[in-house]
Tab-separated table of C-alpha atoms in Angstrom:
chain	number	residue	atom	x	y	z
A	1	MET	CA	53.339	49.846	161.338
A	2	SER	CA	54.210	46.320	162.503
A	3	THR	CA	57.698	45.344	163.625
A	4	THR	CA	57.958	42.967	160.682
A	5	ALA	CA	57.093	45.713	158.176
A	6	ARG	CA	59.600	48.099	159.727
A	7	ASN	CA	62.289	45.394	159.546
A	8	TRP	CA	61.556	44.811	155.857
A	9	GLN	CA	61.708	48.546	155.146
A	10	TRP	CA	65.042	48.773	156.943
A	11	LEU	CA	66.418	45.810	154.985
A	12	ILE	CA	65.326	47.240	151.636
A	13	ALA	CA	66.919	50.598	152.513
A	14	VAL	CA	70.209	48.936	153.417
A	15	VAL	CA	70.261	46.877	150.204
A	16	LEU	CA	69.376	49.926	148.096
A	17	SER	CA	72.113	51.975	149.756
A	18	ALA	CA	74.641	49.241	149.062
A	19	VAL	CA	73.613	49.086	145.406
A	20	LEU	CA	73.838	52.848	145.024
A	21	LEU	CA	77.214	52.886	146.740
A	22	ALA	CA	78.507	50.175	144.425
A	23	VAL	CA	77.218	52.037	141.384
A	24	GLY	CA	78.806	55.241	142.649
A	25	CYS	CA	82.163	53.549	143.207
A	26	GLU	CA	82.003	51.975	139.756
A	27	GLY	CA	81.254	55.373	138.305
A	28	ARG	CA	84.388	56.794	139.858
A	29	LYS	CA	86.609	54.318	138.008
A	30	MET	CA	88.473	56.168	135.309
A	31	PRO	CA	87.555	54.857	131.829
A	32	PRO	CA	90.509	53.314	129.953
A	33	LYS	CA	90.404	55.968	127.235
A	34	ASP	CA	90.723	58.663	129.908
A	35	VAL	CA	93.714	56.937	131.517
A	36	GLY	CA	95.380	56.624	128.123
A	37	ALA	CA	94.711	60.290	127.376
A	38	ALA	CA	96.177	61.297	130.751
A	39	VAL	CA	99.337	59.285	130.084
A	40	ASP	CA	99.566	60.893	126.628
A	41	GLU	CA	99.321	64.402	128.025
A	42	VAL	CA	101.785	63.841	130.850
A	43	ALA	CA	104.359	62.271	128.508
A	44	GLN	CA	104.022	65.226	126.151
A	45	THR	CA	104.368	67.728	128.995
A	46	LEU	CA	107.463	65.907	130.252
A	47	ILE	CA	109.401	66.213	126.994
A	48	GLU	CA	108.624	69.934	126.902
A	49	GLN	CA	110.855	70.406	129.956
A	50	PRO	CA	114.361	71.824	129.342
A	51	LEU	CA	116.884	69.244	128.049
A	52	LEU	CA	114.390	66.356	127.976
A	53	HIS	CA	114.358	64.931	124.455
A	54	SER	CA	112.202	61.833	124.913
A	55	ALA	CA	110.195	59.977	127.519
A	56	SER	CA	108.379	56.688	127.936
A	57	ILE	CA	105.655	55.970	130.499
A	58	GLY	CA	104.122	52.653	131.490
A	59	VAL	CA	101.054	52.340	133.733
A	60	ALA	CA	99.252	49.368	135.264
A	61	TYR	CA	95.839	50.269	136.648
A	62	ARG	CA	93.062	47.956	137.778
A	63	GLY	CA	94.073	45.123	135.488
A	64	GLN	CA	94.777	47.270	132.424
A	65	THR	CA	98.058	48.549	131.050
A	66	PHE	CA	99.053	51.662	129.126
A	67	ILE	CA	102.331	52.528	127.392
A	68	ARG	CA	103.199	55.801	125.727
A	69	HIS	CA	106.411	57.002	124.043
A	70	ARG	CA	107.097	60.612	123.102
A	71	GLY	CA	109.907	62.776	121.750
A	72	GLU	CA	113.132	62.170	119.847
A	73	MET	CA	115.769	59.652	120.858
A	74	VAL	CA	118.374	61.759	119.051
A	75	ALA	CA	117.808	65.457	119.608
A	76	GLY	CA	116.667	67.189	116.423
A	77	ARG	CA	116.155	63.947	114.523
A	78	PRO	CA	112.730	62.274	114.060
A	79	GLY	CA	112.428	58.910	115.760
A	80	MET	CA	110.808	58.312	119.133
A	81	PRO	CA	111.492	55.361	121.452
A	82	ASN	CA	109.255	52.320	121.040
A	83	ASP	CA	108.330	49.050	122.714
A	84	ALA	CA	111.555	47.418	121.493
A	85	THR	CA	113.819	50.140	122.930
A	86	LEU	CA	116.095	48.841	125.675
A	87	TYR	CA	116.565	51.323	128.498
A	88	GLU	CA	119.164	51.431	131.253
A	89	ILE	CA	117.043	51.470	134.429
A	90	GLY	CA	119.940	52.317	136.755
A	91	SER	CA	119.257	51.854	140.447
A	92	LEU	CA	115.797	50.433	139.831
A	93	SER	CA	117.954	47.342	139.337
A	94	LYS	CA	118.225	47.227	143.142
A	95	THR	CA	114.528	46.419	143.547
A	96	LEU	CA	115.025	43.362	141.329
A	97	ALA	CA	117.916	42.254	143.541
A	98	GLY	CA	115.725	42.811	146.587
A	99	THR	CA	113.011	40.636	145.072
A	100	LEU	CA	115.515	37.828	144.465
A	101	MET	CA	116.686	38.121	148.061
A	102	ALA	CA	113.086	37.970	149.308
A	103	ARG	CA	112.678	34.692	147.443
A	104	ALA	CA	115.893	33.344	148.983
A	105	VAL	CA	114.628	34.219	152.465
A	106	LEU	CA	111.260	32.557	151.871
A	107	GLU	CA	113.022	29.469	150.549
A	108	GLY	CA	115.145	29.294	153.693
A	109	ARG	CA	118.430	29.639	151.826
A	110	LEU	CA	119.564	32.359	154.222
A	111	ASP	CA	118.306	34.498	157.062
A	112	LEU	CA	118.067	38.273	157.337
A	113	GLU	CA	120.131	38.111	160.531
A	114	ASP	CA	123.011	36.231	158.887
A	115	ASP	CA	126.449	37.826	159.178
A	116	VAL	CA	127.437	38.740	155.595
A	117	ARG	CA	130.907	37.294	156.239
A	118	THR	CA	129.279	33.844	156.241
A	119	PHE	CA	129.111	34.170	152.457
A	120	LEU	CA	132.627	35.538	151.909
A	121	GLN	CA	135.773	33.519	151.462
A	122	GLY	CA	138.653	34.638	153.659
A	123	ASP	CA	138.671	36.877	156.710
A	124	TYR	CA	136.886	40.214	156.771
A	125	PRO	CA	137.403	41.455	160.343
A	126	ASN	CA	136.625	44.978	159.110
A	127	LEU	CA	132.968	44.244	158.290
A	128	GLN	CA	131.763	44.950	161.817
A	129	TYR	CA	131.619	47.773	164.311
A	130	GLN	CA	132.501	47.195	167.965
A	131	GLY	CA	131.819	43.503	167.561
A	132	GLN	CA	128.480	43.936	165.741
A	133	PRO	CA	128.623	42.490	162.201
A	134	ILE	CA	126.966	43.703	159.038
A	135	ARG	CA	123.954	41.479	158.547
A	136	VAL	CA	121.972	40.715	155.402
A	137	ARG	CA	119.123	43.017	156.501
A	138	HIS	CA	121.592	45.913	156.747
A	139	LEU	CA	122.555	45.536	153.086
A	140	LEU	CA	118.904	45.543	152.004
A	141	SER	CA	117.977	48.587	154.097
A	142	HIS	CA	121.060	50.716	153.305
A	143	THR	CA	122.124	50.692	156.949
A	144	SER	CA	125.329	48.654	156.595
A	145	GLY	CA	127.767	51.565	156.766
A	146	LEU	CA	129.358	50.478	153.473
A	147	PRO	CA	130.313	53.302	151.081
A	148	ASN	CA	128.053	54.140	148.167
A	149	MET	CA	130.453	52.795	145.554
A	150	LEU	CA	133.539	50.633	145.356
A	151	PRO	CA	136.204	51.499	144.448
A	152	GLU	CA	136.116	54.499	146.769
A	153	ARG	CA	137.420	56.739	143.976
A	154	ALA	CA	133.996	56.470	142.271
A	155	ASN	CA	132.389	58.402	145.127
A	156	THR	CA	134.722	61.328	144.484
A	157	VAL	CA	133.936	61.244	140.760
A	158	LEU	CA	130.198	61.352	141.485
A	159	GLU	CA	130.363	64.315	143.880
A	160	ASP	CA	129.580	66.665	140.977
A	161	PHE	CA	127.383	64.399	138.900
A	162	SER	CA	126.532	67.037	136.282
A	163	ASP	CA	130.185	67.689	135.342
A	164	HIS	CA	130.776	66.607	131.740
A	165	ARG	CA	133.844	64.602	132.785
A	166	VAL	CA	131.807	62.120	134.887
A	167	PRO	CA	130.855	59.528	132.222
A	168	GLY	CA	134.407	59.297	130.903
A	169	GLU	CA	135.946	58.984	134.353
A	170	LEU	CA	133.473	56.285	135.372
A	171	ASN	CA	134.224	54.378	132.182
A	172	ALA	CA	137.953	54.502	132.883
A	173	LEU	CA	137.471	53.503	136.520
A	174	TYR	CA	135.391	50.408	135.763
A	175	ALA	CA	137.021	49.355	132.483
A	176	HIS	CA	138.924	46.517	134.165
A	177	TYR	CA	137.200	46.403	137.554
A	178	GLY	CA	135.700	42.994	138.248
A	179	LYS	CA	134.471	40.840	141.108
A	180	PRO	CA	137.969	40.052	142.488
A	181	ASP	CA	138.756	43.792	142.564
A	182	PHE	CA	135.532	44.509	144.464
A	183	LEU	CA	136.250	41.809	147.058
A	184	ARG	CA	139.814	43.093	147.444
A	185	ASP	CA	138.558	46.630	148.072
A	186	LEU	CA	135.938	45.283	150.470
A	187	HIS	CA	138.815	44.194	152.743
A	188	ALA	CA	139.881	47.828	153.089
A	189	VAL	CA	136.469	49.309	153.987
A	190	GLN	CA	136.110	50.805	157.446
A	191	ILE	CA	132.619	50.718	158.968
A	192	PRO	CA	132.100	54.120	160.661
A	193	ARG	CA	129.115	53.359	162.918
A	194	MET	CA	126.896	50.643	164.305
A	195	PRO	CA	125.156	48.795	161.433
A	196	GLY	CA	121.395	49.111	161.371
A	197	ASN	CA	121.096	52.563	162.898
A	198	GLU	CA	121.579	55.063	160.105
A	199	TYR	CA	120.474	55.239	156.466
A	200	ALA	CA	123.310	55.700	153.965
A	201	TYR	CA	122.631	54.683	150.369
A	202	SER	CA	125.035	51.981	149.223
A	203	SER	CA	125.317	50.521	145.739
A	204	ALA	CA	128.261	48.547	147.074
A	205	GLY	CA	125.828	46.870	149.462
A	206	THR	CA	123.690	45.792	146.513
A	207	GLU	CA	126.709	44.373	144.687
A	208	LEU	CA	127.536	42.365	147.819
A	209	THR	CA	123.910	41.197	147.903
A	210	ALA	CA	124.341	39.785	144.381
A	211	HIS	CA	127.486	37.951	145.492
A	212	ILE	CA	125.554	36.396	148.381
A	213	LEU	CA	122.783	35.289	146.007
A	214	GLU	CA	125.380	33.651	143.776
A	215	ARG	CA	126.787	31.757	146.757
A	216	VAL	CA	123.443	30.448	148.021
A	217	TYR	CA	122.091	29.497	144.576
A	218	LYS	CA	125.468	28.403	143.156
A	219	THR	CA	124.863	30.161	139.858
A	220	ASP	CA	125.705	33.558	138.378
A	221	TYR	CA	123.569	36.564	139.215
A	222	ALA	CA	122.609	37.392	135.607
A	223	SER	CA	121.151	33.899	135.155
A	224	LEU	CA	119.258	34.154	138.454
A	225	LEU	CA	117.784	37.459	137.335
A	226	ARG	CA	116.672	36.294	133.907
A	227	GLY	CA	115.372	32.959	135.138
A	228	PHE	CA	113.252	34.243	138.011
A	229	PHE	CA	111.655	37.206	136.269
A	230	SER	CA	111.023	35.280	133.064
A	231	ASP	CA	109.234	32.538	135.004
A	232	SER	CA	107.458	34.704	137.591
A	233	ALA	CA	106.618	37.863	135.662
A	234	ALA	CA	106.987	36.901	131.960
A	235	MET	CA	109.763	39.520	131.629
A	236	THR	CA	111.807	38.260	128.694
A	237	SER	CA	113.969	41.251	127.734
A	238	ILE	CA	115.773	42.089	130.974
A	239	SER	CA	119.515	41.547	131.092
A	240	ILE	CA	122.717	42.732	132.732
A	241	ARG	CA	124.849	42.499	129.602
A	242	LEU	CA	123.476	42.887	126.095
A	243	GLU	CA	124.072	40.454	123.279
A	244	ASP	CA	125.648	41.950	120.150
A	245	SER	CA	122.287	41.627	118.381
A	246	GLU	CA	120.620	43.762	121.074
A	247	LYS	CA	123.066	46.647	121.266
A	248	ASP	CA	121.495	48.674	118.468
A	249	ARG	CA	118.228	48.706	120.462
A	250	LEU	CA	119.835	50.403	123.482
A	251	ALA	CA	118.452	53.893	124.038
A	252	ILE	CA	120.730	56.773	123.141
A	253	GLY	CA	121.062	59.200	126.025
A	254	TYR	CA	122.407	62.541	127.173
A	255	HIS	CA	124.325	63.538	130.280
A	256	SER	CA	123.536	66.831	131.966
A	257	ASP	CA	123.442	69.692	129.423
A	258	ASN	CA	125.940	68.072	127.060
A	259	PRO	CA	124.356	68.129	123.560
A	260	VAL	CA	126.468	65.153	122.467
A	261	PRO	CA	125.093	61.660	123.285
A	262	THR	CA	127.094	59.935	126.001
A	263	THR	CA	128.222	56.366	126.601
A	264	PRO	CA	126.263	53.698	128.515
A	265	MET	CA	126.773	53.091	132.224
A	266	PRO	CA	129.986	51.083	132.652
A	267	GLN	CA	129.683	47.479	133.737
A	268	LEU	CA	129.806	47.006	137.515
A	269	PRO	CA	131.172	43.747	139.001
A	270	TRP	CA	127.765	42.055	139.321
A	271	GLY	CA	125.562	44.745	137.822
A	272	ALA	CA	122.851	44.282	140.450
A	273	SER	CA	123.025	47.887	141.622
A	274	GLY	CA	122.663	49.652	138.296
A	275	ASN	CA	123.215	47.654	135.094
A	276	VAL	CA	119.821	46.134	134.257
A	277	LYS	CA	118.416	46.913	130.813
A	278	ALA	CA	114.752	46.409	129.955
A	279	THR	CA	112.003	47.432	127.559
A	280	VAL	CA	109.016	49.423	128.766
A	281	PRO	CA	106.626	46.485	128.118
A	282	ASP	CA	108.760	44.348	130.418
A	283	MET	CA	108.752	47.062	133.065
A	284	VAL	CA	104.959	47.165	132.827
A	285	LYS	CA	104.961	43.412	133.489
A	286	TYR	CA	107.076	44.213	136.547
A	287	LEU	CA	104.423	46.721	137.624
A	288	GLN	CA	101.749	44.043	137.301
A	289	PHE	CA	103.913	41.557	139.178
A	290	GLN	CA	104.254	44.044	142.029
A	291	LEU	CA	100.524	44.798	142.205
A	292	ALA	CA	99.651	41.082	142.217
A	293	ASN	CA	101.376	41.021	145.627
A	294	GLY	CA	102.337	37.360	145.674
A	295	PRO	CA	104.378	35.908	148.563
A	296	VAL	CA	107.763	37.057	147.225
A	297	VAL	CA	106.529	40.594	146.512
A	298	LYS	CA	104.824	40.771	149.896
A	299	GLU	CA	108.078	39.781	151.588
A	300	SER	CA	110.078	42.276	149.525
A	301	HIS	CA	107.717	45.060	150.653
A	302	ARG	CA	108.118	44.177	154.310
A	303	THR	CA	109.663	46.936	156.434
A	304	LEU	CA	113.242	46.130	157.450
A	305	ALA	CA	114.199	49.538	158.824
A	306	ARG	CA	111.974	52.425	159.903
A	307	PHE	CA	113.430	55.902	160.092
A	308	ASP	CA	110.377	58.015	160.893
A	309	ASP	CA	106.593	57.950	160.558
A	310	GLU	CA	106.776	58.512	156.814
A	311	PHE	CA	109.914	56.735	155.581
A	312	SER	CA	110.922	53.090	155.827
A	313	ILE	CA	112.953	50.644	153.756
A	314	GLY	CA	111.990	47.163	152.617
A	315	TYR	CA	114.133	44.946	150.409
A	316	PHE	CA	115.714	48.002	148.763
A	317	TRP	CA	112.231	49.536	148.328
A	318	ASN	CA	111.569	53.020	149.686
A	319	ILE	CA	108.313	52.781	151.636
A	320	VAL	CA	106.559	56.136	151.957
A	321	ALA	CA	103.559	56.884	154.167
A	322	GLY	CA	101.693	60.105	154.833
A	323	ASP	CA	100.851	60.937	151.207
A	324	HIS	CA	97.096	61.575	151.189
A	325	GLN	CA	96.824	61.068	147.440
A	326	LYS	CA	99.058	58.024	146.870
A	327	GLY	CA	98.455	56.229	150.164
A	328	VAL	CA	101.321	54.060	151.411
A	329	TYR	CA	103.486	53.483	148.354
A	330	TYR	CA	106.710	51.775	147.291
A	331	ALA	CA	109.106	53.689	145.083
A	332	HIS	CA	112.617	53.882	143.703
A	333	HIS	CA	114.607	56.236	141.504
A	334	GLY	CA	117.125	55.065	138.945
A	335	GLY	CA	119.847	57.105	137.324
A	336	VAL	CA	122.873	56.557	135.103
A	337	PRO	CA	124.808	59.222	133.167
A	338	ARG	CA	122.358	59.120	130.260
A	339	SER	CA	119.035	57.984	131.687
A	340	GLN	CA	116.803	58.507	134.713
A	341	CYS	CA	113.616	56.764	135.769
A	342	TYR	CA	111.127	56.273	138.582
A	343	ILE	CA	108.868	53.464	139.672
A	344	TYR	CA	105.867	53.891	141.977
A	345	ILE	CA	103.711	51.051	143.333
A	346	MET	CA	100.446	52.267	144.920
A	347	PRO	CA	98.467	49.235	146.152
A	348	GLU	CA	95.652	51.327	147.651
A	349	HIS	CA	94.653	52.414	144.146
A	350	ASP	CA	95.720	49.244	142.308
A	351	LEU	CA	97.976	51.610	140.380
A	352	SER	CA	101.649	51.542	139.434
A	353	ILE	CA	103.724	53.798	137.198
A	354	PHE	CA	107.100	53.568	135.464
A	355	VAL	CA	108.551	56.649	133.782
A	356	ILE	CA	111.928	56.982	132.050
A	357	THR	CA	113.739	59.615	130.002
A	358	ASN	CA	116.979	59.458	128.046
A	359	GLN	CA	118.537	62.447	129.778
A	360	SER	CA	120.254	62.579	133.148
A	361	GLY	CA	120.846	65.867	134.897
A	362	ASP	CA	120.257	67.773	138.117
A	363	GLN	CA	116.617	68.607	137.310
A	364	THR	CA	115.564	65.358	135.625
A	365	ALA	CA	114.313	63.622	138.776
A	366	SER	CA	112.158	66.573	139.879
A	367	ALA	CA	110.619	66.820	136.399
A	368	MET	CA	109.674	63.136	136.522
A	369	GLU	CA	108.324	63.431	140.061
A	370	ALA	CA	106.078	66.287	138.942
A	371	ALA	CA	104.911	64.223	135.970
A	372	VAL	CA	104.043	61.271	138.206
A	373	ASP	CA	102.209	63.502	140.690
A	374	THR	CA	100.149	64.976	137.857
A	375	LEU	CA	99.345	61.553	136.451
A	376	VAL	CA	98.364	60.128	139.835
A	377	GLY	CA	96.184	63.158	140.466
A	378	ARG	CA	94.419	62.708	137.134
A	379	ILE	CA	93.731	59.009	137.753
A	380	VAL	CA	93.024	58.930	141.492
A	381	ALA	CA	90.816	62.027	141.478
A	382	ARG	CA	88.170	60.016	139.641
């Protein structure tokens, strides 16, 4: 056989292999009806867990979206959540604050290395350790050394989260606790170690982040939140505080094993750490916004602190590596006394998931984690 003929045979074989590979890859894509069925089944399985009355799941996968609602909003009474239901997303609110901070950094309004005291009026000599100040990056990566909550009394209340007294005590604690009270208590904080070295979850750090955003944009945090996510992600229902006309759409929820519905999460000074409310369709738009990986999202996913080979922190995002099924993914849990949720962003699979239930107890998070793992397995396995 001539050299030319052999070359043509080789070329045809390569092209044919590429075509077959492409066809094979296309065949492994999960059909939309199968994704929808998987979401259906997982949502149903979730509400069959003890104490879980209802659940909603939103999925964005390869350009398509899926939403499913199951269960009873009020235990024992027909009526499942729907696309108009407003949920309290708890600490998922932090990822929204992180996104806003990523935009501020890209716009040059502040720097990650800025001393946080630059944005505070008055003297805060306590916000440092052995001459090293708390910097903006320390707030975003939970390495500031600030306590979880301010006032400090809230941390004691939350030590036994499942105790039936918790919602009432939180309500009383925050009934008249505003921004001036937070800044007053911030003066009394003692930083126990060098900032930047050790992870310690801090909602207080997120509240301070919102204050900094207000200072650099010269507008209130709630307006910043609504404006950016409405313009950038077409999220039109998110809010910190509900209008009177919206309050009857807020999901009813249950705390721990208390059969009586409990009150909403009390209002925090800025609300950036745990007061955002949103519908599931808007959270699915957030999933799509994350997967689109524009400049702001890309910055918000950037590692700011690395703790080991598998766990890092971005702009409030938990960055997890080493999961053979999910790949490197970005996640966050949210919890208030009557709701818990999870968000997972898995760029390797062009897949993201939001799951929420209107019950908040010791086993709620593990039940949702298992549900997400099952759903990912069903989708990715194809």
